[in-house]
């Protein structure tokens, strides 16, 4: 049950698992008191912890705020640490002194204007808003906190309103700050690069600042908008974890700063590098939403909270709970080299195997035979598709498959009709030579007319052709992030305005085409974040389709995102990115960790492999609902061991699917055992593959015995069913 208790100037938000507490000091400042285990009451004199700061001292003109744990620290008025907010007034000063004014409690979750955010249709959540203000600047600051009933998540964001007459400049507007009393934590971030997205990075924290950020215009493959502080004893199932993620897809920062007293300030929000926002009288600026998680059960508790958040409060639309179609994508099958005949042959084979959706990737429009032209001209290439998309779509549907199409709507090729007509519609900096990346430029989505073009270009195709699925790609970052649509003093607003423009297009899109399944992509998983998931229920995890490498990417991605959000396909061997060869069953077992699909030319496979694929697919379809929506447990970390293992358990605990991959072959060893998790200890499970009947507690204690085939990168997977009522 969620509660917000406000008593004796103490604000206490809690559900059944955790509490978040702050109080007023001296009637003015919001002091952070506690984020963690649920508390029944908070009566102690927390201020005593900051021994040199008797309450009365806050009247004196001293740097007292520099020691105080705070909810909304600012610059230039006593706190000498990095702050949440920095606003400059007309006199040039950024001294900001926000003091308490009022609070309100609501029984719902407000949406954030123009931005993706968590929602709650059940009214089981509660929201506290606290208003602060600075009279000198004429600035009102409203802090929002929502606590959910069904997941251990606190959503926070900030709204800044100019209630005076001055022109204000926001130089930093982060979304959440939590001051911890100590610094005995290790920091987890998800970092990497193209084809190596979201790997687990642990580091000790120490005095100074440490964290991750992106100034690339996208949340990025290099750093995900997420970080977690964990107690030194924390691991997969034990210890305290405090996690921070952002419901946003653009530039961000997430960091932990340890101060001179050994306190830790954790903050997350918009990256202030290159950021600025003019706020004139009457205007409000809304920060993206931060979602904070407290887990007393290590990383698994954190993941379960985030998975529930994604599944029930972030992802929307008809595919939120629906079975996702098993797709075949032609990218690695043909790249740009295809015609209608070739596509239909692949589609026919895909249908024979049992796939349900055929996706035509890049290369169907303009005269795009390579990645150097035509982005922006979303008209089919009749050299390749003489009957157009409509005829192809009809033929694909005629084979019993749904039809999906790739777009990269936010981009323009210099060699395109769109660019020739509107050379100023891309991000650029005045006369400076335009830098291409993958031979392309970024459309300036901060401009309304560009957003309108992008919306109509995609919507026209979706209206005239029967399309069931869209892969929405984005393959380069912003550099420079300048716009011809705004004056010099507004250029620092462009990256965030771009995101607002993109979100407005996506909102229009999903509203106009509610039947379409959207999958987001950015050179693989370069924009895998909670913001995009609000519009698109799944994201292509990585351009690296190698089963071995995918174990790492998918394992770490599962820290935050559920398996229903992760695009995962079986591709050809030798793998196109790594040259590695792995067996079909390993590739299938790894793809079962996500939405499952194919990305290879099935017309070239021998009959024996086609038969194996049919068999594997029939098995996947039999447990699809559990695979997509079951409770996910990581069992063995590829980052620490010679393999990876995970399992999913249906909500009623009557079905489970277990996967284990071994990387390097081992000889002359006992057979490994894999203790399971999340089963009903009293239930007897039938293990399909071994025909054993084992109790839940036996499986969770002694484990499943693993008999891998010989060789490297081999796997075993098991389907378990409750054997009796
Ligand atoms: C990106 C995507 C790929 C594919 C290509 C097409 O790299 O991540 O999956 O769609 O673009 O150009």
XYZ file of C-alpha atoms and ligand atoms in Angstrom:
737
model
C 0.000 0.000 0.000
C 1.356 3.442 -0.859
C 1.244 6.206 1.741
C 2.392 9.777 1.925
C 2.575 10.943 5.525
C 3.163 14.600 6.240
C 3.587 15.434 9.903
C 5.745 17.801 11.927
C 7.391 19.115 8.788
C 8.413 15.569 7.850
C 7.458 14.100 4.470
C 7.381 10.312 4.438
C 6.549 8.389 1.248
C 6.388 4.622 1.498
C 5.013 1.440 0.047
C 5.297 -2.050 1.518
C 9.016 -2.260 0.747
C 10.711 1.099 0.981
C 10.527 4.586 2.446
C 11.646 7.930 1.118
C 11.819 10.657 3.754
C 12.746 14.326 3.907
C 12.005 17.153 6.286
C 11.950 20.877 6.511
C 14.805 22.548 8.327
C 14.133 25.914 9.825
C 10.925 26.162 7.840
C 12.978 26.763 4.694
C 15.229 24.004 3.411
C 14.328 20.490 2.347
C 16.690 18.098 4.049
C 16.924 14.560 2.732
C 16.547 12.038 5.569
C 16.241 8.509 4.188
C 15.906 6.439 1.032
C 15.856 2.716 1.676
C 14.251 0.086 3.820
C 10.660 0.794 4.876
C 10.370 2.652 8.166
C 7.389 2.635 10.498
C 8.238 6.002 12.034
C 10.985 8.583 11.855
C 11.388 10.319 15.187
C 15.114 10.696 15.767
C 16.897 14.001 15.488
C 18.518 13.344 12.138
C 20.147 16.766 12.164
C 22.434 15.557 14.946
C 24.244 13.445 12.378
C 25.551 16.658 10.948
C 26.876 17.457 14.389
C 28.277 20.844 13.635
C 24.928 22.066 12.382
C 22.481 22.875 15.161
C 19.166 23.837 13.654
C 19.420 27.396 14.931
C 22.585 27.874 12.907
C 20.597 27.911 9.733
C 19.619 31.447 10.606
C 23.206 32.501 10.423
C 24.823 33.556 7.258
C 27.154 30.556 6.993
C 27.831 27.720 4.586
C 25.579 25.343 6.495
C 23.910 23.969 3.412
C 27.260 22.576 2.305
C 26.859 19.764 4.833
C 23.153 19.245 4.705
C 21.753 16.366 2.663
C 19.274 18.082 0.394
C 16.409 17.429 -1.976
C 17.028 20.288 -4.379
C 20.526 21.741 -3.915
C 21.330 24.856 -5.920
C 24.422 26.867 -6.747
C 25.602 30.048 -5.187
C 23.889 30.081 -1.820
C 25.816 28.106 0.743
C 26.097 24.646 -0.790
C 29.520 24.496 -2.426
C 28.964 21.080 -4.000
C 27.565 20.310 -7.428
C 23.867 21.155 -7.409
C 20.641 19.993 -9.011
C 19.697 23.396 -10.423
C 21.542 26.405 -11.799
C 19.568 29.440 -12.961
C 21.009 32.826 -13.934
C 19.081 36.055 -13.611
C 19.304 39.299 -15.529
C 21.977 40.655 -13.176
C 24.278 37.843 -14.288
C 24.307 36.087 -10.932
C 23.441 32.402 -10.559
C 22.830 32.622 -6.825
C 19.694 30.650 -6.220
C 18.052 30.401 -2.820
C 14.987 28.190 -3.025
C 12.901 28.105 0.117
C 9.843 26.096 1.016
C 6.315 27.387 0.220
C 3.750 24.591 0.155
C 2.985 20.987 -0.684
C 0.154 18.941 -2.212
C -0.676 15.237 -2.297
C -2.513 13.594 -5.190
C -3.807 10.095 -5.864
C -2.561 9.749 -9.424
C 0.501 10.037 -11.566
C 0.696 13.266 -13.560
C 2.038 12.960 -17.103
C 4.966 15.182 -18.048
C 4.107 17.750 -20.701
C 5.775 16.802 -23.978
C 7.906 14.064 -22.455
C 7.600 10.321 -21.968
C 6.888 9.371 -18.359
C 5.620 6.570 -16.193
C 1.851 6.280 -15.929
C -0.465 4.534 -13.499
C -4.011 3.758 -14.500
C -4.813 1.891 -11.299
C -4.754 4.889 -8.925
C -2.679 2.801 -6.570
C 0.139 5.311 -6.708
C 0.454 8.594 -4.821
C 2.162 11.810 -5.791
C 3.630 14.492 -3.573
C 4.558 17.862 -4.989
C 6.506 20.393 -3.001
C 6.780 24.003 -4.069
C 9.864 26.093 -3.418
C 10.603 29.589 -4.669
C 13.271 32.243 -4.976
C 11.790 35.734 -4.744
C 14.855 37.526 -6.033
C 14.784 35.687 -9.357
C 11.034 35.206 -9.460
C 11.487 31.469 -9.866
C 9.157 28.778 -8.624
C 10.417 25.224 -8.385
C 8.087 22.291 -7.984
C 9.480 18.895 -7.004
C 7.348 15.871 -7.901
C 7.564 12.464 -6.236
C 5.378 9.488 -7.195
C 5.459 6.231 -5.291
C 3.978 3.070 -6.828
C 2.174 0.233 -5.163
C 3.386 -2.633 -7.351
C 7.065 -1.791 -7.802
C 9.791 -0.346 -5.646
C 10.218 2.734 -7.759
C 10.022 6.412 -6.955
C 9.481 8.705 -9.953
C 10.821 12.246 -9.655
C 10.964 15.290 -11.811
C 11.243 19.059 -11.425
C 9.246 21.912 -12.920
C 10.684 25.419 -13.020
C 8.329 28.354 -13.618
C 9.250 31.956 -14.152
C 6.794 33.780 -11.893
C 8.598 37.125 -12.106
C 9.387 39.655 -14.793
C 13.071 38.866 -15.390
C 14.381 36.825 -18.278
C 15.932 33.766 -16.685
C 18.468 31.341 -18.091
C 18.436 27.768 -16.883
C 21.953 26.380 -17.043
C 21.308 23.130 -15.252
C 18.052 21.348 -14.527
C 18.614 17.821 -13.304
C 15.749 15.556 -12.343
C 16.741 13.991 -9.034
C 19.324 14.246 -6.307
C 19.796 11.911 -3.368
C 22.393 12.655 -0.696
C 23.635 9.544 1.078
C 25.161 9.819 4.519
C 28.208 7.736 3.605
C 30.290 6.653 0.630
C 30.847 2.963 1.211
C 29.328 2.031 -2.145
C 30.381 0.584 -5.437
C 29.015 2.124 -8.607
C 27.479 0.129 -11.448
C 27.019 1.603 -14.916
C 26.135 0.095 -18.291
C 28.729 1.199 -20.791
C 30.205 0.097 -24.099
C 30.042 1.104 -27.718
C 28.597 0.031 -31.052
C 28.174 -3.783 -31.126
C 29.205 -3.879 -27.452
C 26.326 -2.047 -25.793
C 25.512 -2.078 -22.079
C 28.302 -4.048 -20.452
C 28.453 -4.113 -16.662
C 31.081 -1.767 -15.242
C 31.702 -1.742 -11.510
C 33.950 0.762 -9.803
C 34.650 1.926 -6.289
C 33.597 5.466 -5.516
C 35.925 7.942 -3.875
C 36.138 11.640 -3.156
C 35.314 13.521 -6.345
C 32.886 12.892 -9.155
C 32.324 9.621 -11.007
C 29.614 8.606 -13.414
C 28.481 8.484 -17.009
C 27.029 10.926 -19.480
C 26.146 11.452 -23.106
C 26.476 14.641 -25.131
C 25.933 12.790 -28.433
C 22.279 13.696 -28.846
C 21.148 10.142 -28.038
C 21.219 8.261 -24.778
C 23.916 6.226 -26.564
C 25.597 2.856 -26.870
C 28.523 4.314 -24.957
C 26.619 4.906 -21.683
C 23.085 4.053 -20.740
C 21.121 6.635 -18.681
C 21.379 4.485 -15.591
C 23.591 4.025 -12.565
C 23.340 2.110 -9.315
C 25.085 2.479 -5.995
C 25.383 -0.812 -4.142
C 26.675 -1.661 -0.707
C 29.994 -3.488 -0.788
C 28.354 -6.842 0.046
C 25.704 -6.501 -2.668
C 25.490 -9.092 -5.425
C 22.778 -10.638 -7.550
C 20.474 -11.550 -4.678
C 21.751 -9.775 -1.532
C 22.605 -6.331 -0.316
C 21.218 -2.860 -0.799
C 21.090 -1.328 -4.262
C 20.011 2.237 -5.064
C 19.445 2.700 -8.768
C 18.753 5.757 -10.902
C 17.482 5.757 -14.484
C 16.080 8.416 -16.757
C 12.948 8.255 -18.900
C 14.726 10.130 -21.655
C 16.566 9.385 -24.904
C 18.900 12.358 -25.342
C 21.882 13.903 -23.571
C 22.066 12.982 -19.911
C 24.374 12.714 -16.938
C 24.266 10.315 -14.005
C 26.925 10.628 -11.349
C 27.934 10.194 -7.759
C 30.058 12.779 -6.005
C 31.755 12.062 -2.699
C 32.384 15.220 -0.691
C 34.925 16.186 1.962
C 32.737 14.768 4.723
C 32.381 11.365 3.076
C 28.796 11.922 1.974
C 27.692 10.854 -1.504
C 25.513 12.970 -3.739
C 23.856 10.957 -6.520
C 22.239 12.916 -9.341
C 20.651 12.156 -12.686
C 19.122 14.330 -15.370
C 19.743 16.303 -18.548
C 23.394 16.785 -19.345
C 24.184 20.456 -18.702
C 27.169 20.196 -21.064
C 26.028 22.275 -24.046
C 22.617 22.843 -22.448
C 20.803 26.099 -21.725
C 17.182 27.201 -21.671
C 15.660 30.676 -21.738
C 12.725 30.973 -19.384
C 10.647 34.080 -19.877
C 7.879 35.313 -17.630
C 5.086 32.769 -17.236
C 6.971 29.896 -18.891
C 7.591 26.509 -17.299
C 10.442 24.106 -17.965
C 9.809 20.436 -17.233
C 12.766 18.132 -16.648
C 12.700 14.519 -17.848
C 11.534 11.992 -15.296
C 14.005 10.092 -13.143
C 13.042 6.714 -11.721
C 14.760 5.665 -8.524
C 14.779 2.152 -7.182
C 15.683 0.781 -3.789
C 16.297 -2.963 -3.560
C 17.201 -4.857 -0.401
C 17.607 -7.994 -2.548
C 20.604 -7.011 -4.617
C 20.480 -6.634 -8.373
C 17.642 -9.117 -8.801
C 15.310 -6.984 -6.670
C 16.306 -3.937 -8.685
C 15.648 -5.673 -11.992
C 12.266 -6.966 -10.891
C 11.255 -3.434 -9.918
C 12.423 -1.983 -13.244
C 10.846 -4.803 -15.254
C 7.508 -4.189 -13.547
C 7.897 -0.471 -14.139
C 8.572 -1.054 -17.852
C 5.818 -3.588 -18.308
C 3.051 -1.834 -16.357
C 3.993 1.837 -16.291
C 6.174 2.672 -19.313
C 5.249 0.510 -22.323
C 1.818 1.286 -23.755
C -0.497 0.158 -26.492
C -1.841 -3.084 -27.797
C 1.521 -4.855 -27.762
C 2.176 -4.100 -24.121
C 0.794 -7.479 -23.092
C 0.301 -9.133 -26.471
C 2.439 -11.914 -27.890
C 5.091 -10.410 -30.122
C 5.222 -11.845 -33.653
C 8.296 -13.915 -34.471
C 9.968 -12.040 -37.251
C 12.462 -12.557 -39.999
C 14.436 -9.459 -40.950
C 16.250 -9.386 -44.303
C 19.143 -7.091 -43.287
C 21.866 -9.660 -42.701
C 20.244 -11.881 -45.355
C 20.617 -9.469 -48.261
C 21.860 -6.075 -47.063
C 21.054 -3.701 -49.961
C 21.148 -6.414 -52.601
C 17.564 -7.571 -53.089
C 14.583 -7.443 -55.386
C 10.983 -8.488 -54.984
C 11.633 -12.038 -56.106
C 14.446 -12.575 -53.642
C 12.423 -11.125 -50.780
C 9.422 -13.287 -51.570
C 11.575 -16.405 -51.686
C 12.953 -15.597 -48.227
C 9.474 -14.774 -46.950
C 8.098 -18.065 -48.263
C 10.804 -20.015 -46.458
C 10.266 -17.932 -43.321
C 6.578 -18.834 -43.393
C 7.451 -22.491 -43.846
C 9.673 -22.369 -40.748
C 6.865 -20.779 -38.777
C 7.883 -17.103 -38.644
C 4.965 -14.674 -38.422
C 6.322 -11.354 -39.658
C 8.610 -10.470 -42.536
C 10.569 -7.242 -42.098
C 12.057 -5.407 -45.050
C 15.053 -3.460 -43.746
C 17.142 -0.701 -45.310
C 17.373 -0.201 -49.085
C 13.752 -0.182 -50.330
C 13.452 3.562 -51.099
C 14.971 6.220 -53.361
C 17.902 4.666 -55.198
C 19.598 3.275 -52.137
C 22.026 0.546 -53.173
C 24.489 1.596 -50.489
C 24.355 3.702 -47.338
C 25.318 6.888 -49.183
C 21.995 8.222 -50.472
C 18.204 8.645 -50.334
C 17.502 8.973 -46.599
C 14.584 11.383 -46.431
C 13.015 10.208 -49.730
C 10.597 7.603 -48.393
C 9.292 6.453 -51.764
C 9.872 2.891 -52.923
C 12.541 2.076 -55.468
C 10.648 0.535 -58.372
C 13.841 -0.963 -59.794
C 13.816 -3.342 -56.823
C 10.078 -3.363 -56.169
C 8.327 -2.921 -59.536
C 4.903 -3.337 -57.985
C 5.758 -0.995 -55.132
C 5.407 -1.715 -51.439
C 1.703 -2.385 -51.799
C 2.213 -5.377 -54.067
C 5.002 -6.699 -51.889
C 2.916 -6.298 -48.750
C -0.012 -8.110 -50.388
C 2.241 -10.943 -51.481
C 3.763 -11.245 -47.992
C 0.324 -11.220 -46.375
C -0.733 -13.775 -48.978
C 1.915 -16.097 -47.551
C 0.353 -15.782 -44.131
C 2.919 -13.346 -42.741
C 2.605 -9.853 -41.368
C 4.690 -7.203 -43.087
C 7.136 -4.810 -41.453
C 9.258 -1.972 -42.800
C 12.455 -0.152 -41.824
C 12.670 3.636 -41.682
C 15.349 5.988 -40.514
C 13.068 9.013 -40.318
C 15.320 11.407 -38.375
C 18.043 11.419 -41.038
C 18.764 12.895 -44.448
C 21.370 11.949 -47.053
C 23.126 14.843 -48.825
C 22.238 12.902 -52.007
C 18.464 13.091 -51.598
C 15.592 15.142 -52.978
C 14.772 16.213 -49.433
C 18.226 17.675 -48.873
C 18.261 19.377 -52.243
C 14.913 21.014 -51.424
C 15.718 21.908 -47.793
C 19.460 22.126 -47.216
C 18.896 23.987 -43.935
C 16.721 21.234 -42.428
C 19.656 19.363 -40.949
C 21.503 20.093 -37.744
C 24.482 22.278 -38.629
C 26.473 25.287 -37.445
C 26.158 28.224 -39.836
C 28.606 28.075 -42.719
C 30.806 25.473 -41.081
C 31.394 22.467 -43.322
C 28.781 19.813 -42.614
C 30.129 16.649 -41.085
C 28.573 13.460 -42.334
C 28.455 10.262 -40.305
C 27.628 7.046 -42.186
C 27.282 9.460 -45.140
C 24.292 11.170 -43.570
C 23.118 14.261 -41.695
C 20.647 14.538 -38.831
C 17.322 16.204 -39.558
C 16.634 19.145 -37.274
C 13.772 17.782 -35.205
C 13.793 20.923 -33.054
C 11.840 22.579 -35.917
C 8.104 22.046 -36.238
C 8.119 21.990 -40.045
C 10.758 19.244 -40.046
C 8.753 17.214 -37.524
C 5.681 17.598 -39.725
C 7.607 16.381 -42.752
C 8.960 13.374 -40.865
C 5.546 12.466 -39.510
C 3.841 12.672 -42.908
C 6.639 10.887 -44.758
C 6.209 7.823 -42.524
C 2.446 8.160 -42.020
C 1.817 8.322 -45.780
C 3.515 4.958 -46.282
C 1.679 3.438 -43.303
C -1.609 4.734 -44.677
C -1.246 3.546 -48.242
C 0.410 0.181 -47.534
C -0.661 -2.479 -45.053
C 2.210 -2.401 -42.582
C 2.078 -4.192 -39.246
C 5.497 -3.349 -37.847
C 7.976 -0.489 -38.119
C 11.664 -0.597 -37.265
C 12.494 3.036 -36.403
C 16.255 3.412 -36.776
C 18.659 6.270 -35.978
C 22.235 5.818 -37.092
C 24.310 8.848 -36.244
C 24.865 11.295 -33.417
C 24.695 15.081 -33.355
C 27.813 17.027 -34.191
C 27.340 19.919 -34.373
C 23.920 20.305 -32.738
C 23.068 23.664 -34.299
C 19.759 24.738 -35.803
C 18.897 27.312 -38.463
C 15.456 27.584 -36.884
C 16.590 29.333 -33.699
C 18.519 32.516 -32.874
C 22.093 32.376 -31.530
C 20.979 32.714 -27.909
C 18.778 29.607 -28.228
C 21.349 27.242 -29.737
C 21.983 25.522 -26.400
C 18.310 24.531 -26.372
C 18.575 22.564 -29.622
C 19.451 19.053 -28.338
C 16.545 19.054 -25.871
C 14.188 20.699 -28.379
C 15.147 17.919 -30.795
C 13.994 15.337 -28.256
C 10.736 17.210 -27.645
C 10.175 17.308 -31.422
C 10.935 13.610 -31.776
C 8.630 12.696 -28.900
C 5.818 14.780 -30.410
C 6.200 12.883 -33.717
C 6.266 9.526 -31.935
C 3.175 10.400 -29.904
C 1.319 11.331 -33.105
C 2.538 8.142 -34.725
C 1.464 5.701 -32.034
C -1.867 7.505 -31.672
C -2.591 7.383 -35.406
C -1.361 3.805 -35.890
C -2.236 1.929 -32.715
C -2.161 -1.442 -34.485
C 1.450 -1.108 -35.600
C 4.216 -2.704 -33.532
C 7.160 -0.276 -33.358
C 10.692 -1.426 -32.643
C 13.271 1.213 -31.906
C 16.869 0.938 -33.078
C 19.959 3.153 -33.185
C 22.840 1.362 -34.890
C 21.683 -1.524 -32.745
C 21.082 -0.585 -29.116
C 22.321 3.011 -29.208
C 19.066 4.417 -27.856
C 17.836 1.648 -25.587
C 16.141 3.655 -22.868
C 12.899 4.089 -20.970
C 12.000 7.131 -23.090
C 11.846 5.217 -26.372
C 10.080 2.317 -24.679
C 7.179 4.610 -23.873
C 6.398 4.690 -27.620
C 7.954 1.475 -28.881
C 7.531 -1.736 -26.884
C 10.761 -3.300 -28.119
C 14.288 -2.196 -29.040
C 16.869 -3.885 -31.242
C 19.453 -4.826 -28.659
C 22.648 -4.699 -30.688
C 23.960 -4.959 -34.246
C 26.196 -7.657 -32.829
C 24.133 -10.799 -33.447
C 26.841 -13.237 -32.339
C 25.340 -15.571 -29.734
C 28.440 -15.501 -27.506
C 28.651 -11.699 -27.467
C 24.889 -11.388 -27.083
C 25.138 -13.260 -23.757
C 26.949 -10.218 -22.356
C 24.763 -7.554 -23.932
C 21.468 -9.230 -23.074
C 22.548 -10.209 -19.568
C 23.461 -6.618 -18.686
C 20.456 -5.179 -20.544
C 18.239 -7.368 -18.359
C 19.382 -5.400 -15.322
C 16.978 -2.701 -16.397
C 14.790 -3.973 -19.226
C 12.465 -6.970 -19.479
C 12.982 -9.644 -22.102
C 9.856 -8.452 -23.987
C 11.748 -5.216 -24.720
C 14.863 -6.835 -26.197
C 15.085 -7.628 -29.905
C 17.129 -10.833 -30.330
C 17.555 -12.848 -33.543
C 19.206 -15.977 -34.859
C 21.687 -14.932 -37.540
C 23.980 -16.709 -39.984
C 27.299 -18.379 -39.206
C 30.087 -17.514 -39.411
C 28.657 -14.483 -37.660
C 28.896 -11.304 -39.740
C 30.309 -9.196 -36.907
C 32.708 -11.597 -35.178
C 33.349 -14.411 -37.654
C 32.489 -16.895 -34.904
C 30.524 -20.059 -35.613
C 28.032 -21.285 -33.033
C 25.474 -24.042 -33.374
C 21.850 -23.360 -34.250
C 20.610 -24.451 -30.823
C 22.928 -22.014 -29.004
C 21.820 -19.208 -31.296
C 18.209 -20.135 -30.628
C 18.687 -20.428 -26.861
C 20.235 -16.962 -26.750
C 17.498 -15.447 -28.955
C 14.975 -16.897 -26.484
C 16.337 -14.329 -24.005
C 14.556 -11.653 -26.054
C 11.717 -11.289 -28.530
C 13.063 -14.055 -30.831
C 13.422 -13.816 -34.582
C 15.672 -14.520 -37.534
C 18.083 -12.410 -39.505
C 19.586 -14.622 -42.224
C 18.914 -15.924 -45.696
C 16.890 -19.002 -44.928
C 16.724 -19.956 -48.612
C 20.392 -20.937 -48.408
C 20.107 -23.291 -45.472
C 20.211 -27.069 -45.911
C 16.992 -28.974 -45.252
C 18.345 -30.367 -41.988
C 18.813 -26.858 -40.580
C 15.371 -25.781 -41.767
C 13.910 -28.793 -39.987
C 15.850 -27.901 -36.832
C 14.606 -24.307 -37.018
C 11.005 -25.474 -37.363
C 11.415 -27.661 -34.330
C 13.046 -24.881 -32.280
C 10.361 -22.414 -33.277
C 7.533 -24.753 -32.336
C 9.118 -25.106 -28.913
C 9.495 -21.328 -28.527
C 5.872 -20.713 -29.490
C 4.762 -23.208 -26.862
C 6.334 -21.133 -24.081
C 6.239 -17.710 -25.714
C 4.121 -16.010 -23.111
C 6.428 -17.117 -20.309
C 9.510 -16.152 -22.310
C 8.176 -12.647 -22.932
C 6.342 -11.881 -19.741
C 7.573 -14.313 -17.105
C 9.652 -13.193 -14.127
C 13.290 -13.064 -15.237
C 16.149 -14.394 -13.090
C 19.834 -14.102 -13.895
C 21.579 -17.263 -12.694
C 25.158 -17.011 -13.879
C 27.089 -13.957 -15.003
C 29.117 -14.034 -18.226
C 31.152 -11.173 -16.783
C 32.408 -13.388 -13.949
C 32.231 -16.992 -15.159
C 32.787 -19.278 -18.122
C 29.231 -18.902 -19.342
C 25.849 -17.342 -18.764
C 22.561 -18.670 -17.442
C 19.136 -17.206 -16.874
C 15.561 -18.378 -16.491
C 12.022 -17.083 -16.712
C 9.132 -18.246 -14.555
C 5.484 -17.669 -15.409
C 3.660 -15.486 -12.896
C 1.721 -18.479 -11.563
C 5.047 -20.368 -11.254
C 3.663 -23.339 -13.185
C 5.993 -22.982 -16.161
C 9.651 -22.049 -16.451
C 12.291 -21.926 -19.163
C 15.962 -22.225 -18.224
C 18.922 -21.431 -20.473
C 22.585 -22.074 -19.821
C 25.457 -21.281 -22.187
C 29.001 -22.538 -21.645
C 31.714 -20.533 -23.380
C 34.865 -22.648 -23.367
C 34.810 -26.426 -23.387
C 36.083 -28.154 -20.279
C 37.189 -31.758 -19.972
C 37.558 -34.174 -17.094
C 35.182 -32.307 -14.755
C 32.068 -33.266 -12.825
C 28.856 -32.242 -14.509
C 27.891 -28.722 -13.457
C 24.667 -28.100 -11.546
C 22.581 -24.981 -11.932
C 20.421 -24.058 -8.920
C 17.250 -22.344 -10.122
C 15.244 -19.490 -8.626
C 11.702 -18.236 -8.414
C 9.954 -21.644 -8.498
C 7.263 -22.863 -6.141
C 9.281 -24.928 -3.604
C 6.370 -27.326 -3.020
C 5.516 -27.927 -6.619
C 6.755 -30.944 -8.597
C 8.060 -29.895 -11.997
C 8.395 -32.081 -15.041
C 11.590 -31.273 -16.944
C 10.686 -31.903 -20.585
C 14.185 -32.489 -21.913
C 15.272 -35.044 -19.290
C 11.837 -36.382 -18.402
C 12.654 -35.925 -14.703
C 10.174 -34.969 -12.009
C 11.821 -32.708 -9.472
C 10.465 -30.559 -6.686
C 10.837 -26.790 -6.755
C 12.974 -26.790 -3.623
C 15.207 -29.527 -5.009
C 15.640 -27.561 -8.231
C 16.381 -24.376 -6.315
C 18.867 -26.115 -3.972
C 20.556 -28.944 -5.856
C 19.799 -27.539 -9.263
C 19.527 -28.938 -12.750
C 22.381 -31.111 -13.961
C 23.862 -29.697 -17.138
C 25.121 -31.963 -19.889
C 26.397 -29.692 -22.621
C 27.272 -30.919 -26.093
C 31.022 -30.812 -26.683
C 32.727 -27.716 -28.053
C 32.869 -24.011 -27.249
C 29.792 -21.772 -26.971
C 27.341 -24.586 -26.436
C 24.098 -24.439 -24.519
C 21.333 -26.384 -22.805
C 17.813 -25.167 -22.288
C 14.969 -26.704 -20.352
C 11.217 -26.277 -20.209
C 9.648 -27.052 -16.847
C 5.948 -27.593 -16.214
C 4.147 -28.054 -12.933
C 3.404 -31.781 -12.836
C 0.339 -31.678 -10.554
C -2.074 -29.200 -8.992
C 21.501 -0.061 -38.463
C 20.645 -1.086 -37.744
C 20.677 -2.386 -38.498
C 20.194 -2.172 -39.898
C 21.023 -1.104 -40.581
C 20.461 -0.725 -41.931
O 22.842 -0.390 -38.382
O 21.074 -1.242 -36.438
O 19.886 -3.350 -37.845
O 18.838 -1.822 -39.890
O 21.076 0.080 -39.807
O 21.200 0.237 -42.553
